[in-house]
Short mmCIF file of C-alpha atoms and ligand atoms in Angstrom, two decimals:
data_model
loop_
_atom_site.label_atom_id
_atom_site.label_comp_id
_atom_site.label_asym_id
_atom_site.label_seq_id
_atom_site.Cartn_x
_atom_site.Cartn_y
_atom_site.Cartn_z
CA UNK A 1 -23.38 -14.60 -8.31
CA UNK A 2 -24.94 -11.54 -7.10
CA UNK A 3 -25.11 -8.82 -9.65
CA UNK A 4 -24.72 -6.05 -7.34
CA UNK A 5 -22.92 -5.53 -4.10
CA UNK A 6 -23.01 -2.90 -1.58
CA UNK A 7 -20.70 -2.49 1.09
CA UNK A 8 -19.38 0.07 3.28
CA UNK A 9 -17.59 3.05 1.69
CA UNK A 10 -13.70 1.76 1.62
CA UNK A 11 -10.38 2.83 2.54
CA UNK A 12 -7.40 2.49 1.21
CA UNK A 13 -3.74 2.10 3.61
CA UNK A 14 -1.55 2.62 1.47
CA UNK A 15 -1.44 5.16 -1.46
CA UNK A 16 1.20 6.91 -3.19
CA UNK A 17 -0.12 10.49 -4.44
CA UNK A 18 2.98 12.26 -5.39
CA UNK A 19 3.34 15.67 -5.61
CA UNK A 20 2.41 18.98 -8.18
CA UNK A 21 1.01 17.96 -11.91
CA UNK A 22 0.86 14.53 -10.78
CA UNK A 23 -0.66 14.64 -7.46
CA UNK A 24 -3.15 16.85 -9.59
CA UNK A 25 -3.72 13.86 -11.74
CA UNK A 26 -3.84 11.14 -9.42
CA UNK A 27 -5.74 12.52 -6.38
CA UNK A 28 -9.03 12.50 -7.76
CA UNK A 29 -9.00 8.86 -8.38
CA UNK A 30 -8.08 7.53 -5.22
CA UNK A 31 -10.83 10.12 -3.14
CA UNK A 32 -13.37 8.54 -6.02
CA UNK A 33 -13.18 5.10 -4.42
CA UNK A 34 -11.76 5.44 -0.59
CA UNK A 35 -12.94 7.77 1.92
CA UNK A 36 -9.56 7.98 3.94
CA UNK A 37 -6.07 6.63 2.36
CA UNK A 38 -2.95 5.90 4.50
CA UNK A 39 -0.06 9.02 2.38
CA UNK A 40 3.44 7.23 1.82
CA UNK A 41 5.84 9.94 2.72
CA UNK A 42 7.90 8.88 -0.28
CA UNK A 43 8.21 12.85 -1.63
CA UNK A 44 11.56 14.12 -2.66
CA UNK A 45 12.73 15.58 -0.35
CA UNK A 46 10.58 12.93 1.88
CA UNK A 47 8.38 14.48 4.48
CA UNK A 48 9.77 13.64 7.75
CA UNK A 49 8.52 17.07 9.66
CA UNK A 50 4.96 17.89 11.24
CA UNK A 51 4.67 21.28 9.26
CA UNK A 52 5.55 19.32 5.98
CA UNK A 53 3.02 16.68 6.72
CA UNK A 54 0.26 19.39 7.36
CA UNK A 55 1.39 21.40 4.37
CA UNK A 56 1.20 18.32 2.22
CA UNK A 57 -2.06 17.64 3.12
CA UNK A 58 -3.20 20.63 2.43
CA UNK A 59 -2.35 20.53 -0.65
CA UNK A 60 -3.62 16.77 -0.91
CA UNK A 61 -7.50 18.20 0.04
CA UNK A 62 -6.74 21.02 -2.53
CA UNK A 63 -6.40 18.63 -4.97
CA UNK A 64 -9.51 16.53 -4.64
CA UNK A 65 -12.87 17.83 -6.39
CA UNK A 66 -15.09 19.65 -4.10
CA UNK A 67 -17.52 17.42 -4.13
CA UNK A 68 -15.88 14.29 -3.16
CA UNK A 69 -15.50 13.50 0.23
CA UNK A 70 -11.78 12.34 1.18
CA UNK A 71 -9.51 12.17 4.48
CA UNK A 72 -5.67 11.61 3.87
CA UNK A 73 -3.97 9.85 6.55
CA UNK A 74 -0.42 11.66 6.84
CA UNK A 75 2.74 8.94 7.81
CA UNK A 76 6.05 10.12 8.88
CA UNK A 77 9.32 9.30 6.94
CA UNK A 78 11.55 7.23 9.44
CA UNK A 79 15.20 8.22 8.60
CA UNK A 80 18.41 7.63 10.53
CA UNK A 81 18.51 9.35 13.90
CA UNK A 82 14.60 10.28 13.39
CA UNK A 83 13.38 12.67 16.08
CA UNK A 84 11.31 11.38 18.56
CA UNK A 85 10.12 14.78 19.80
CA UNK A 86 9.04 14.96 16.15
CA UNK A 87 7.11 11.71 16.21
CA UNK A 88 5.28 12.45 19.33
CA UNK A 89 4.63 16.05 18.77
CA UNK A 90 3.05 14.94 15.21
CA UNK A 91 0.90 11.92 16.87
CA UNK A 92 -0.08 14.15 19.87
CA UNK A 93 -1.60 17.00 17.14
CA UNK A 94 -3.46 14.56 15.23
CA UNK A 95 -1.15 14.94 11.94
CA UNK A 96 0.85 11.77 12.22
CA UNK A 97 -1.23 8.79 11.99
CA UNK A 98 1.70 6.08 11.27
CA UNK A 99 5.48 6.57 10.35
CA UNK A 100 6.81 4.50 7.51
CA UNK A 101 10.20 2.36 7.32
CA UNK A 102 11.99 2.25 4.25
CA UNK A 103 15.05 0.33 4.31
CA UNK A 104 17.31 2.59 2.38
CA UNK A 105 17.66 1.94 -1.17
CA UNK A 106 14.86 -0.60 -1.07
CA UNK A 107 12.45 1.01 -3.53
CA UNK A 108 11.83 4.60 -5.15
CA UNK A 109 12.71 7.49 -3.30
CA UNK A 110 14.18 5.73 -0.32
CA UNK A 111 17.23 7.05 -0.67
CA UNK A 112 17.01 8.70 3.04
CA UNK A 113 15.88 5.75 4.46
CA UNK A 114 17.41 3.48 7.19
CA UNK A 115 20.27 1.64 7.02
CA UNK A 116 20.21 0.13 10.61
CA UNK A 117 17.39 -0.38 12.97
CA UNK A 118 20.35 1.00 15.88
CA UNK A 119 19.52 4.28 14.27
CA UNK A 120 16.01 4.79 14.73
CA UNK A 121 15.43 3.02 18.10
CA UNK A 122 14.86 5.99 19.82
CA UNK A 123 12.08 6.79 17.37
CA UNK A 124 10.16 3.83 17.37
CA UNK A 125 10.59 4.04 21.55
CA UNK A 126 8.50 7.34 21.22
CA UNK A 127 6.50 5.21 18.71
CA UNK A 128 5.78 2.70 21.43
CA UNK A 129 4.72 5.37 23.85
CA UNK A 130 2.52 7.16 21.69
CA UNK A 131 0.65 4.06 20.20
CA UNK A 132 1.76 4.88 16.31
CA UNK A 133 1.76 2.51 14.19
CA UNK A 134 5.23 1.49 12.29
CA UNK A 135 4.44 0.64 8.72
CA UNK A 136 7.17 -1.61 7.02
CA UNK A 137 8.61 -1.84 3.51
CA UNK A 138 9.70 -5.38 4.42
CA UNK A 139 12.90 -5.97 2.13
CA UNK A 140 15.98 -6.48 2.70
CA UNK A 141 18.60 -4.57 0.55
CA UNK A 142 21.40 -6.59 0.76
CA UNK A 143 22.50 -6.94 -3.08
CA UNK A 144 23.58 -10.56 -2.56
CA UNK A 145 20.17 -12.04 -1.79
CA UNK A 146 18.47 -12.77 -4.64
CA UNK A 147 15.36 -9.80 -5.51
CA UNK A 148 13.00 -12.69 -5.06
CA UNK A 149 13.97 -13.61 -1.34
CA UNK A 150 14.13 -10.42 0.11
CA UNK A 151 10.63 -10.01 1.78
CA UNK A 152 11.69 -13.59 3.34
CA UNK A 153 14.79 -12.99 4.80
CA UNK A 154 13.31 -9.36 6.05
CA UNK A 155 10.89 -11.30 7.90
CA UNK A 156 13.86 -13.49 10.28
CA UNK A 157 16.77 -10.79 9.88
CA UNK A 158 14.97 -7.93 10.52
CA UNK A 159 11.11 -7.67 11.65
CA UNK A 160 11.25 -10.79 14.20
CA UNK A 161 14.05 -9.10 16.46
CA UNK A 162 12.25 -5.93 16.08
CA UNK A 163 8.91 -7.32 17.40
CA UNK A 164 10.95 -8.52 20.14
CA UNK A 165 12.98 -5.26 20.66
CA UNK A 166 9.95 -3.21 20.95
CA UNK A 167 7.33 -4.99 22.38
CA UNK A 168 4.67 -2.16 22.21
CA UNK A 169 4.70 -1.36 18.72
CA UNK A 170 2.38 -2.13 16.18
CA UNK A 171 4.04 -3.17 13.06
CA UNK A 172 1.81 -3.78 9.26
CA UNK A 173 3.62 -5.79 6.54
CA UNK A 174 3.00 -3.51 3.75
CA UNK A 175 1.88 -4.89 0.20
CA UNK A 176 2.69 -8.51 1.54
CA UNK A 177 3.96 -10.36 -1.66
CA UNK A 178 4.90 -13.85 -0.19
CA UNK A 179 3.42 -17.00 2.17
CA UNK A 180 5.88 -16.36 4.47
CA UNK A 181 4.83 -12.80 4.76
CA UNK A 182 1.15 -14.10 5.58
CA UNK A 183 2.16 -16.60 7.72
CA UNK A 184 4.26 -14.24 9.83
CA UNK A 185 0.82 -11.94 10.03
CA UNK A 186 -0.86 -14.28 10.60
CA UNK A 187 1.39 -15.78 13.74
CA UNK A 188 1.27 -12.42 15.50
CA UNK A 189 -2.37 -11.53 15.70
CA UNK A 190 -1.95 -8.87 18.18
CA UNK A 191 0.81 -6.94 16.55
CA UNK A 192 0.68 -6.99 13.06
CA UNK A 193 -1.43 -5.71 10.03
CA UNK A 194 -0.70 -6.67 6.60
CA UNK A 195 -2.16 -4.93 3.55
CA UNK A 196 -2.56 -6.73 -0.12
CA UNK A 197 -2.75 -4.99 -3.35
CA UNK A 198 -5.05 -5.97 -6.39
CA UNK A 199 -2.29 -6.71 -8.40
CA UNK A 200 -0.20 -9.03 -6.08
CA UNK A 201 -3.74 -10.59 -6.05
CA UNK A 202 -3.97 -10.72 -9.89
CA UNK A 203 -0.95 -12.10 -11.18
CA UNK A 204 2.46 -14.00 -10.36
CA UNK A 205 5.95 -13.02 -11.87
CA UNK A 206 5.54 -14.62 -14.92
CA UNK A 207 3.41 -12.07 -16.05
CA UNK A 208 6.11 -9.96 -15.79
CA UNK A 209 7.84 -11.34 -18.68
CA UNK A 210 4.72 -12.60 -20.97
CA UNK A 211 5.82 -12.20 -24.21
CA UNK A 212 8.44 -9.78 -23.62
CA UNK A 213 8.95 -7.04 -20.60
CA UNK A 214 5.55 -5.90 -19.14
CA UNK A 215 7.22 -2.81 -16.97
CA UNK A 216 3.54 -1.85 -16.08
CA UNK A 217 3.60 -5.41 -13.86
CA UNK A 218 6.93 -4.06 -11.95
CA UNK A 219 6.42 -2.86 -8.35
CA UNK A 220 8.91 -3.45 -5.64
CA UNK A 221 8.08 -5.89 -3.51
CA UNK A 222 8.46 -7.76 -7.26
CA UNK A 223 5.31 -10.41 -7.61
CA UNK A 224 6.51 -13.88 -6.60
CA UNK A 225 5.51 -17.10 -7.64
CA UNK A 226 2.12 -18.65 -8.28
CA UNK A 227 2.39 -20.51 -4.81
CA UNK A 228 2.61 -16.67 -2.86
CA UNK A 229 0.18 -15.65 -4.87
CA UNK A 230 -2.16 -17.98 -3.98
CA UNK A 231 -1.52 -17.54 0.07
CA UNK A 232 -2.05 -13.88 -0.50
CA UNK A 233 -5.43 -14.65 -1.96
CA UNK A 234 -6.75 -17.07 0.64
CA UNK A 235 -5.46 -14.40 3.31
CA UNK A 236 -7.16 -11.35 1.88
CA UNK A 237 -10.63 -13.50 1.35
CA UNK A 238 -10.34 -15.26 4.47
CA UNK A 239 -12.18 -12.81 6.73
CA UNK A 240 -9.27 -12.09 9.12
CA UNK A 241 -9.00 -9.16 10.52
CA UNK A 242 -5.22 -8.61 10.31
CA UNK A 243 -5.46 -8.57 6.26
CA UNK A 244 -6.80 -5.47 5.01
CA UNK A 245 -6.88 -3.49 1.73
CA UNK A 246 -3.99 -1.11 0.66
CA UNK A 247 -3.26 -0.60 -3.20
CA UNK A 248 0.10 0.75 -3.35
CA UNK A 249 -0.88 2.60 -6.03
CA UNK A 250 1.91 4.15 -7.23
CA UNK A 251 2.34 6.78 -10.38
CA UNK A 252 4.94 6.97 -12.56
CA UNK A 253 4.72 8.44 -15.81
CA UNK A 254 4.14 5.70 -18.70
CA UNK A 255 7.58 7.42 -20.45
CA UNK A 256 9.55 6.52 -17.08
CA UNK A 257 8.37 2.94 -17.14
CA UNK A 258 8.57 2.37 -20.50
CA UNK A 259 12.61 2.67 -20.73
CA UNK A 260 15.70 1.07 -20.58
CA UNK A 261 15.61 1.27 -16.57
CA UNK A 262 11.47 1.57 -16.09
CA UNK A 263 10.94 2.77 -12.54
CA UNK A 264 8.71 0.32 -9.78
CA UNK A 265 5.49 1.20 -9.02
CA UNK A 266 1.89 0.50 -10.63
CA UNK A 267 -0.80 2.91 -10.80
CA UNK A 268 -4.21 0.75 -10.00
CA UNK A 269 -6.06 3.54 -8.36
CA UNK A 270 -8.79 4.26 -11.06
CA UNK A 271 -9.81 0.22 -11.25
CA UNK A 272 -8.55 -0.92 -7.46
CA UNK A 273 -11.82 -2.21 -5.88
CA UNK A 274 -13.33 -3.43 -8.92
CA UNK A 275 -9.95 -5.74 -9.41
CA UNK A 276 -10.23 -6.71 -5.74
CA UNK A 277 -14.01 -7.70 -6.32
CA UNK A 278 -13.26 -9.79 -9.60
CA UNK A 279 -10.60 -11.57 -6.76
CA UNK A 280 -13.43 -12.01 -4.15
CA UNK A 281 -15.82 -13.48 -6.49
CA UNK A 282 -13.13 -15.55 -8.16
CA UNK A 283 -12.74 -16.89 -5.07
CA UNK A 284 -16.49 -17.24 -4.39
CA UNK A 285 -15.78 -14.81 -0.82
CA UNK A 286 -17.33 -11.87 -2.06
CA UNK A 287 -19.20 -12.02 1.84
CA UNK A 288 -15.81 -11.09 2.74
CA UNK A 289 -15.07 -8.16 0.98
CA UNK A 290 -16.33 -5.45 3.01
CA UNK A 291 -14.56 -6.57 6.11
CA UNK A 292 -10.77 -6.50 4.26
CA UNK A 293 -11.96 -3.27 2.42
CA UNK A 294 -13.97 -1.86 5.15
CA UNK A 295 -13.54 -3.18 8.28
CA UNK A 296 -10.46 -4.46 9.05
CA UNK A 297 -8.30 -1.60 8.52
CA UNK A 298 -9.90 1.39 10.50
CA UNK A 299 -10.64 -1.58 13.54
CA UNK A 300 -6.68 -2.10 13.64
CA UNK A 301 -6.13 1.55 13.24
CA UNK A 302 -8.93 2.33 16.15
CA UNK A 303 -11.01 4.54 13.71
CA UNK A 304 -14.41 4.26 13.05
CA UNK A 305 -16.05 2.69 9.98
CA UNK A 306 -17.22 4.51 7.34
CA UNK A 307 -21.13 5.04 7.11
CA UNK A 308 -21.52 5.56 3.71
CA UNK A 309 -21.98 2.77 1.12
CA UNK A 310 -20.57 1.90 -2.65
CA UNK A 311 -22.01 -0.43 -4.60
CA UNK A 312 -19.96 -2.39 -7.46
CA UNK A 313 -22.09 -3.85 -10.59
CA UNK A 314 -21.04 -7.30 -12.24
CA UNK A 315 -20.61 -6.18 -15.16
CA UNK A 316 -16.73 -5.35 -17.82
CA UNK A 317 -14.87 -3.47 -16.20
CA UNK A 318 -14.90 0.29 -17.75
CA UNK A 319 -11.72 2.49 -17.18
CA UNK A 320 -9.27 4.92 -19.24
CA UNK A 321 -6.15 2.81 -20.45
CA UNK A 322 -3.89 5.81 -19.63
CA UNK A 323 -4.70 9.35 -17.31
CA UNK A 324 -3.44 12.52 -18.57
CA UNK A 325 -1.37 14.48 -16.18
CA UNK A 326 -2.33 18.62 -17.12
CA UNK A 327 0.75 20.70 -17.38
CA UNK A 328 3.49 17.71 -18.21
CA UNK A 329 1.79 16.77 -21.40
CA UNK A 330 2.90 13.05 -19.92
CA UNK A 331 0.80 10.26 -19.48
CA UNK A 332 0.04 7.42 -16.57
CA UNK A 333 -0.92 3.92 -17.80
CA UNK A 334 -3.44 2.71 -15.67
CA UNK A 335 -3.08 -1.22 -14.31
CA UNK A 336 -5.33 -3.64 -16.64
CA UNK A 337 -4.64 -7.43 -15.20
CA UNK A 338 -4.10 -10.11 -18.23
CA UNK A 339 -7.41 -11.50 -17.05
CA UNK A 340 -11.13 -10.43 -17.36
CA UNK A 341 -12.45 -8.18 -15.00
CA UNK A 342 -16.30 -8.38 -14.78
CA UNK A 343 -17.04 -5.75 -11.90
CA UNK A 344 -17.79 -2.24 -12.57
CA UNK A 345 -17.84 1.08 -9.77
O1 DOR B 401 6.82 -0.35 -6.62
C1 DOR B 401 6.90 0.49 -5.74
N1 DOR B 401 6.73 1.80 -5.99
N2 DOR B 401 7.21 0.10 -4.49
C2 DOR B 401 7.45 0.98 -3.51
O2 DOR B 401 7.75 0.55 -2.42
C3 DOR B 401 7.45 2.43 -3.77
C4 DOR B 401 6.62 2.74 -4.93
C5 DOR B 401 6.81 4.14 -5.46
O3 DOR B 401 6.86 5.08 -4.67
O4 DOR B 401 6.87 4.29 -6.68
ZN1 ZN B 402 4.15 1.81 -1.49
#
């Protein structure tokens, strides 16, 4: 086992930052590890406007310490009836890189989401045309199918006829939890990304109730069983280039988990690539870890690599157990998996 590794700077496709005090908090950590990040649109009220997007990003770069170098990504919020002069407009001036489907209701803050693909076909035509990429929260919401089965049936009720309904759009599985989910990647090599996050990687749904309730292990899509997490493992080691790294990092205050109805969401930013290298050299691929953190993405996106280099040390993992958030006197528990992690950024 090497006791260093150095690989191209990463990125990160798929990062919630929030907003105000804990956008302050959070930014810093995510720009300290990934030189671009994909922005879920997931604000209240969600941005689904070009001038929103650029304002938000403004005050994204504001955010980050002058001294680190960091390029958010902006993503559109797809809602009902979404505007494709909107979409195209925001592609065309270099704001929108991707716009983001949230099946309403199927996670935080998706309130406005959509509630029938009918109702944004027009968007995802101008999609098409533009060459954006559609980024999927791949659930169903249907309250009879069991929590458990929803990225599964997403994949036949709703993402196979819309691969075939719009057959120049480039779709990524977001935070694939499931073998299913790989294998449908996997089956459309052309079309489709899929991004992993540490902890999918890290642990299966027992975890979730180890002892008692572990709300820092929930996140919607919910962990699966040991099975899914092992196909989400061999896919994100594997060297293919559909898999690629996105850490759904996602903030809630530790008093908002901690409750009788703890929100979804788990905030790995400040530990996410040394998690994902404990994973790689688990499963003795560490070779492979620059091209899912590195490589992968910005090819499927068609931006360039990063120049710049990291380099991880083996060595225990050092990070806060909790980030303060200035202003809220709250904090934000920071993901620890149940299991050692020996690498160190
Ligand atoms: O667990 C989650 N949290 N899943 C999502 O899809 C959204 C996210 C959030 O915004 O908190
Ligand atoms: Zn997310």
């Amino acid at each position: 086992m090497p006791s260093t590794l150095t690989i191209r700077r990463p990125d990160d496709w798929h990062v919630h930052l929030r907003d105000g005090p804990m956008l302050a908090a959070c930014a810093v950590h995510t720009a300290r590890q990934f030189a671009r990040a994909i922005i879920m649109p997931n604000l209240v009220p969600p941005v689904t406007k070009v001038a929103e997007a650029v304002a938000y990003r403004d005050r994204i770069r504001a955010a980050v310490p002058a001294d680190l170098k960091f390029e958010p990504l902006m993503t559109c919020y797809l809602t009902d009836g979404a505007d494709p002069a909107e979409l195209t407009r925001g592609k065309e001036e270099g704001v929108w890189v991707a716009a983001k489907l949230y099946p309403a209701h199927a996670t935080t803050n998706s309130a406005h989401g959509v509630t029938s693909m009918d109702r944004v076909a027009k968007g995802l035509e101008a999609m098409e045309k533009a060459g954006m990429p559609l980024l999927v929260h791949g659930e169903v919401t249907d309250p009879d199918v069991d929590l458990f089965d929803r990225e599964a049936v997403f994949l036949d009720k709703v993402l196979f006829p819309l691969l075939k309904r719009h057959p120049g759009l480039k779709i990524v599985l977001e935070h694939i939890t499931t073998r299913e989910g790989v294998a449908f990647v996997e089956a459309h090599p052309d079309r489709m990304g899929g991004t992993i996050t540490p902890h999918h990687l890290s642990y299966n749904r027992n975890a979730i109730f180890k002892g008692g309730i572990r709300p820092h292990f929930y996140c919607l899509p919910i962990a699966k069983r040991e099975e899914h997490r092992l196909a989400l493992r061999r896919a994100a080691t594997s060297g293919n280039p559909a898999f690629f790294l996105g850490t759904d990092t996602a903030p809630h205050s530790t008093d908002t988990k901690e409750c009788a109805c703890g929100c979804a969401g788990i905030f790995n930013a400040p530990v996410a690539m040394q998690v994902y290298a404990q994973v790689f050299a688990e499963e003795g691929k560490l070779d492979n870890l620059e091209a899912f953190a590195s490589l992968n993405g910005p090819r499927f996106y068609g931006l360039p690599a990063n120049e710049e280099r990291i380099t991880l040390r083996a060595a225990t993992l050092e990070a806060p157990e909790t980030v303060e958030v200035p202003g809220l006197s709250k904090t934000i528990t920071v993901f620890r998996p149940d299991t050692p992690v020996d690498w160190s950024f």
